[in-house]
Amino acid sequence: MLRPILSYIWLLCLLIPTTVNAQQLPMTVDLHQSTPSPKGDGPITLVWQCSVASTGLLEGYFLVSANDGVENLGEFRSHDVALHAGYHEIPMMLPPMKVDNTFSNIKLKVSFVTPAQRYDIKNEFLLRVGRKFERTFAIGVCDPFDINLTLTQKKLLDELKFESISPPDPVPVNLQSILVKHNLHDRGYLTSQTPKLNVKTFSSYVTPPQFPQLPIDCHQYDILLITPRGLEILETRHLRAIGQWVRSGGSLCVLAGENLKKSQIQFLNQLSDNDSVTPFLLDSEGKLKFKENQTAWFYRTGWGRSVILSADAFENDSLSEQQRSRIPFFLWKLRQSQHEYYETNHRWNQQPLIDAFVDQAKQNRNRYGNGSTASEMFSMNYRPINTGGAVVSSLMPEQLRIVPTWLIMLILLCYVLVIGPGEYIVLGRLNLRRYTWITFPLLSVGFAAIAFLISNYYMQTSHERKSLTVIDLDSRGRPVRENQIELIFTGSYQDVETRVKSGLLTPLNQLELGMGQNYYRYSRGLEYSLVGPPYYAGSIPTQYSVFQRMPQWTPQLNRIVNNYPQGAESEKFDWSMIQTEQLTTEQGRQRLRRQIEQALGHEALLFIYNGTPKDKVRIFPMNHQLNRAYQDRLQYPPRYALFNPGQFNSNPYGIYQDHPHSFMDDLCVRNQEGLFQVVSQVSPSGGNNYEDLSILDPTAPEQWLVVVYVPGSTQDRLYRQLLFSAHPNTSQSL
């Protein structure tokens, strides 16, 4: 009897897995990536192409896991979808990712989850991302692409690539002769390796219907090129997103034809960033009217750059050589110090990189130099700053929520009363005092459990969040971009949710951002891997939540980029009243300080930056009452730690003479080797670093940057306004 029963059980066990595996997802899924090689620091967009064979609605959501080998980069849950039979495209955006592999790709594992079951799609999809040790730029081209681009348009696209204005790669430089010239030939540098730039520019082709409708989507590109046919098809929602992206720091090149709508004319006029000027009008025939002898317009739109070219003049090759060479210089935001060399050679000068390498070699105390430093002398890849730890020091809570002293004393008092007179009286009346050796341990364990539960409750609710909100303003005082750097610090292991609306959240790796003052106090749990991979749930970037598994006593920084800042706080002060003439005199700067303190409070700290032709940024700290001398440096209280010089400062270039650079200096004026020795600003990306927050050209004397810092209890606010003086040479500068 037992044997047949066991046989039936064995047969049932075999049939159950077969039945589950037979239930297949009535849908095939394929991956489409908009560009084969995306921007290294930008978000990544993709489309899930689905063919549904179900007779009814297929309801659920996509669950995507991104992996680089054994490293899990995060999980992403899409919004809920209901798919009927047929073909569907489900767009999805992923935050910026970088890998260290030859193929520059990650593996995506996809599942479709319904209310009843989860279906795992067996195939792994490969997604192209950026590389850690190579900088990749992206140029977006907007055109219907129903016909091929013209030869002149293709030529312009080639001229816009960063490699076209760069020295040949590898750079033909005799490193041995340079070392001998500076008496550095015996330092052991590897002079046999030819320095390389490690930079590539890729083109991404986007049709107008597929063009981004949100500024965050435009963060995938460094430069946008819109052809005449592409401009004619773009709708108002697309133009609004492009305009806001340019105002936040992007670079735009438009080829304007004659057949344009009023909304497109309005878009072109708004790029001039001057409401009183309308350089583009429609004639009586409804065609775009150009002024005579003008075929190119160069505008500073907010924090970005715009170039508008007459399509007919461009196709007829009537642009002057100076105008044509100025286009890539202007859009790539090259330093003003590169202007003279660029006009002669039509490419940027590599000599500042050589000088920076020599200065660093001279300061090297070790007799034998670093070979990797020599081989990467011209490398354009990302270089971390060493003052970023000040952000953690500034945002760390001064104290955490702990069990109140009165509650500890109450528990202790109750414990003493229970095990003392309480136990003696109760057991005495029951004539059970002989069982004291049982009740005493039980009471001790019980009170210990109560103390543990109360302590765990307070630890679970010990969830500290503080943010640094950077609000960028244009010359007219209008907000153009908002960056929120939020620190999360928990007293216990727990999942923390961050809700995001109309923004892009990217976790930061604070280990590569430097060590701040007193950072040793939080030395527990500093490994980046201890912070679990993020879990995104919702529709990025419109509205979603990010869940992170936070270890105990481990600070975590997140960056949230928003191209539509609210600007409510900035209304407390009229930023449009600031003029560059006021900043040139001490009396005017002091008057501005009093006005800011009156509007934003006496705790507001004012700094003013100004470029100089000698690449020595002038800095005017306007709150001297907060300063105190310490080792010949200006020092501020802990709440102003962002302005204090880095504790482990190793700047080899000496850009600041009497003011060792702080995190705020690096945030506003990037003072590192590599790319920022050539350019002063990059297009917004929203990556896991602060590169795209730098704005001031240290070699442009007409540029001024007003920085106002307002500390708070849960949020520190930082306002930055970029101004341009009416210098006689401004019109001649690029």
Tab-separated table of C-alpha atoms in Angstrom, residues 478-681:
chain	number	residue	atom	x	y	z
A	478	ARG	CA	15.872	83.714	-13.461
A	479	PRO	CA	16.442	80.150	-12.193
A	480	VAL	CA	17.774	77.876	-14.926
A	481	ARG	CA	18.683	74.709	-13.040
A	482	GLU	CA	18.530	73.100	-9.615
A	483	ASN	CA	20.852	70.459	-8.188
A	484	GLN	CA	20.062	68.860	-4.853
A	485	ILE	CA	22.828	66.951	-3.084
A	486	GLU	CA	21.177	65.002	-0.282
A	487	LEU	CA	22.895	63.097	2.513
A	488	ILE	CA	21.167	60.110	4.130
A	489	PHE	CA	22.430	58.834	7.471
A	490	THR	CA	20.629	56.074	9.366
A	491	GLY	CA	21.075	54.595	12.817
A	492	SER	CA	20.185	51.072	11.706
A	493	TYR	CA	20.011	48.868	8.641
A	494	GLN	CA	16.877	49.878	6.781
A	495	ASP	CA	15.417	50.634	3.361
A	496	VAL	CA	15.149	54.352	2.681
A	497	GLU	CA	12.768	55.748	0.076
A	498	THR	CA	13.438	58.948	-1.868
A	499	ARG	CA	10.598	60.302	-3.981
A	500	VAL	CA	11.547	62.224	-7.109
A	501	LYS	CA	9.353	64.269	-9.427
A	502	SER	CA	10.631	65.774	-12.689
A	503	GLY	CA	14.239	65.039	-11.868
A	504	LEU	CA	17.058	62.542	-12.175
A	505	LEU	CA	18.533	60.880	-9.060
A	506	THR	CA	22.032	59.403	-9.195
A	507	PRO	CA	23.875	57.934	-6.174
A	508	LEU	CA	27.301	59.489	-5.554
A	509	ASN	CA	30.400	57.586	-4.555
A	510	GLN	CA	31.741	59.726	-1.733
A	511	LEU	CA	34.953	57.683	-1.506
A	512	GLU	CA	36.318	59.251	-4.689
A	513	LEU	CA	35.282	62.767	-3.695
A	514	GLY	CA	37.937	63.340	-1.044
A	515	MET	CA	37.990	63.397	2.742
A	516	GLY	CA	36.655	66.385	4.618
A	517	GLN	CA	37.523	67.795	7.984
A	518	ASN	CA	36.676	65.522	10.946
A	519	TYR	CA	35.667	62.821	8.480
A	520	TYR	CA	37.475	60.256	10.628
A	521	ARG	CA	34.535	60.367	13.034
A	522	TYR	CA	32.422	58.540	10.485
A	523	SER	CA	34.990	55.993	9.369
A	524	ARG	CA	32.711	53.033	9.963
A	525	GLY	CA	31.172	51.478	6.866
A	526	LEU	CA	32.888	53.547	4.179
A	527	GLU	CA	32.938	50.839	1.507
A	528	TYR	CA	30.744	51.885	-1.404
A	529	SER	CA	29.519	48.315	-1.803
A	530	LEU	CA	27.931	48.442	1.665
A	531	VAL	CA	25.243	50.729	0.289
A	532	GLY	CA	22.986	48.392	-1.640
A	533	PRO	CA	22.240	48.949	-5.322
A	534	PRO	CA	19.354	51.365	-5.832
A	535	TYR	CA	15.875	50.164	-6.725
A	536	TYR	CA	13.960	52.530	-9.006
A	537	ALA	CA	10.180	52.160	-9.112
A	538	GLY	CA	8.086	54.296	-11.422
A	539	SER	CA	8.558	56.367	-14.539
A	540	ILE	CA	11.990	58.026	-14.756
A	541	PRO	CA	12.282	61.041	-14.815
A	542	THR	CA	8.663	62.175	-14.407
A	543	GLN	CA	7.641	60.553	-11.098
A	544	TYR	CA	9.259	57.641	-9.298
A	545	SER	CA	10.747	56.424	-6.020
A	546	VAL	CA	14.266	55.226	-5.275
A	547	PHE	CA	14.820	52.666	-2.518
A	548	GLN	CA	18.282	52.141	-1.024
A	549	ARG	CA	19.381	49.561	1.532
A	550	MET	CA	21.276	51.724	4.017
A	551	PRO	CA	23.812	50.195	6.411
A	552	GLN	CA	24.147	51.477	9.938
A	553	TRP	CA	26.177	54.670	10.447
A	554	THR	CA	27.069	54.933	6.748
A	555	PRO	CA	26.546	58.295	5.015
A	556	GLN	CA	25.213	58.205	1.467
A	557	LEU	CA	25.067	61.108	-0.979
A	558	ASN	CA	22.476	61.324	-3.743
A	559	ARG	CA	22.309	63.929	-6.469
A	560	ILE	CA	18.971	65.041	-7.916
A	561	VAL	CA	18.993	67.220	-11.048
A	562	ASN	CA	15.948	69.302	-11.901
A	563	ASN	CA	15.776	71.504	-15.000
A	564	TYR	CA	12.586	73.202	-13.789
A	565	PRO	CA	13.575	74.842	-10.477
A	566	GLN	CA	10.784	76.330	-8.432
A	567	GLY	CA	12.730	79.448	-7.538
A	568	ALA	CA	10.422	80.367	-4.652
A	569	GLU	CA	13.310	81.065	-2.285
A	570	SER	CA	15.056	83.231	-4.850
A	571	GLU	CA	12.081	85.609	-4.881
A	572	LYS	CA	13.143	86.890	-1.463
A	573	PHE	CA	15.916	88.791	-3.214
A	574	ASP	CA	15.792	90.628	-6.534
A	575	TRP	CA	18.730	89.055	-8.341
A	576	SER	CA	18.145	91.129	-11.464
A	577	MET	CA	19.389	94.230	-9.629
A	578	ILE	CA	22.992	92.937	-9.486
A	579	GLN	CA	25.176	94.653	-12.076
A	580	THR	CA	28.804	93.924	-12.902
A	581	GLU	CA	29.712	97.585	-12.364
A	582	GLN	CA	28.693	97.117	-8.738
A	583	LEU	CA	31.045	94.140	-8.362
A	584	THR	CA	34.162	95.960	-9.545
A	585	THR	CA	34.432	98.226	-6.483
A	586	GLU	CA	34.756	97.402	-2.813
A	587	GLN	CA	32.008	99.844	-1.955
A	588	GLY	CA	29.617	98.190	-4.399
A	589	ARG	CA	30.421	94.698	-3.108
A	590	GLN	CA	29.844	95.771	0.494
A	591	ARG	CA	26.510	97.312	-0.490
A	592	LEU	CA	25.544	94.034	-2.162
A	593	ARG	CA	26.502	92.106	0.980
A	594	ARG	CA	24.237	94.270	3.127
A	595	GLN	CA	21.360	93.863	0.688
A	596	ILE	CA	21.718	90.068	0.664
A	597	GLU	CA	21.951	89.842	4.450
A	598	GLN	CA	18.866	92.002	4.790
A	599	ALA	CA	16.876	89.767	2.393
A	600	LEU	CA	18.251	86.289	3.191
A	601	GLY	CA	19.449	86.713	6.780
A	602	HIS	CA	22.708	87.557	8.507
A	603	GLU	CA	23.906	83.963	8.173
A	604	ALA	CA	24.092	84.327	4.375
A	605	LEU	CA	27.679	84.105	3.132
A	606	LEU	CA	28.653	86.004	-0.028
A	607	PHE	CA	31.533	85.079	-2.332
A	608	ILE	CA	32.359	86.726	-5.662
A	609	TYR	CA	34.545	85.109	-8.341
A	610	ASN	CA	36.101	86.867	-11.321
A	611	GLY	CA	38.333	85.522	-14.084
A	612	THR	CA	41.618	87.118	-15.107
A	613	PRO	CA	43.728	86.871	-18.278
A	614	LYS	CA	46.533	85.256	-16.268
A	615	ASP	CA	44.354	82.298	-15.219
A	616	LYS	CA	44.371	83.472	-11.596
A	617	VAL	CA	40.818	83.651	-10.351
A	618	ARG	CA	40.073	86.601	-8.136
A	619	ILE	CA	37.971	85.719	-5.091
A	620	PHE	CA	36.221	88.278	-2.894
A	621	PRO	CA	34.931	86.836	0.422
A	622	MET	CA	32.521	89.473	1.694
A	623	ASN	CA	31.839	88.201	5.238
A	624	HIS	CA	35.066	88.874	7.082
A	625	GLN	CA	33.360	88.876	10.485
A	626	LEU	CA	33.084	85.074	10.159
A	627	ASN	CA	36.770	84.575	9.431
A	628	ARG	CA	39.370	83.496	11.931
A	629	ALA	CA	43.051	83.040	11.261
A	630	TYR	CA	44.361	79.506	11.314
A	631	GLN	CA	47.750	78.621	9.854
A	632	ASP	CA	47.657	81.628	7.517
A	633	ARG	CA	44.353	80.516	5.969
A	634	LEU	CA	40.838	81.849	6.088
A	635	GLN	CA	38.739	79.509	8.188
A	636	TYR	CA	34.999	79.514	8.744
A	637	PRO	CA	32.799	77.817	11.347
A	638	PRO	CA	31.807	74.181	10.699
A	639	ARG	CA	28.469	75.142	9.147
A	640	TYR	CA	30.448	76.899	6.396
A	641	ALA	CA	32.740	73.930	5.794
A	642	LEU	CA	32.168	74.108	2.027
A	643	PHE	CA	34.257	77.287	1.926
A	644	ASN	CA	37.151	75.980	4.027
A	645	PRO	CA	40.328	74.837	2.241
A	646	GLY	CA	40.620	71.106	1.803
A	647	GLN	CA	42.427	69.397	4.639
A	648	PHE	CA	44.257	67.123	2.204
A	649	ASN	CA	44.864	69.712	-0.477
A	650	SER	CA	47.266	68.809	-3.277
A	651	ASN	CA	46.630	71.284	-6.078
A	652	PRO	CA	49.701	71.149	-8.335
A	653	TYR	CA	48.820	74.177	-10.432
A	654	GLY	CA	48.658	77.015	-7.921
A	655	ILE	CA	45.580	78.582	-9.479
A	656	TYR	CA	44.785	80.302	-6.210
A	657	GLN	CA	47.613	82.264	-4.717
A	658	ASP	CA	46.521	83.482	-1.304
A	659	HIS	CA	43.389	81.352	-1.058
A	660	PRO	CA	43.905	77.560	-1.074
A	661	HIS	CA	41.016	76.097	-3.014
A	662	SER	CA	37.953	74.748	-1.244
A	663	PHE	CA	35.044	72.616	-2.396
A	664	MET	CA	33.171	75.762	-3.402
A	665	ASP	CA	36.119	76.811	-5.553
A	666	ASP	CA	36.144	73.422	-7.294
A	667	LEU	CA	32.365	73.509	-7.653
A	668	CYS	CA	32.376	76.868	-9.425
A	669	VAL	CA	35.748	76.779	-11.200
A	670	ARG	CA	37.019	73.338	-12.107
A	671	ASN	CA	40.745	73.383	-11.338
A	672	GLN	CA	41.884	69.929	-12.342
A	673	GLU	CA	44.090	68.544	-15.055
A	674	GLY	CA	42.709	67.112	-18.267
A	675	LEU	CA	39.589	68.414	-19.967
A	676	PHE	CA	39.112	71.450	-17.724
A	677	GLN	CA	42.487	72.803	-18.726
A	678	VAL	CA	40.879	73.250	-22.156
A	679	VAL	CA	37.178	73.986	-21.504
A	680	SER	CA	35.496	75.921	-18.733
A	681	GLN	CA	32.141	74.139	-18.738
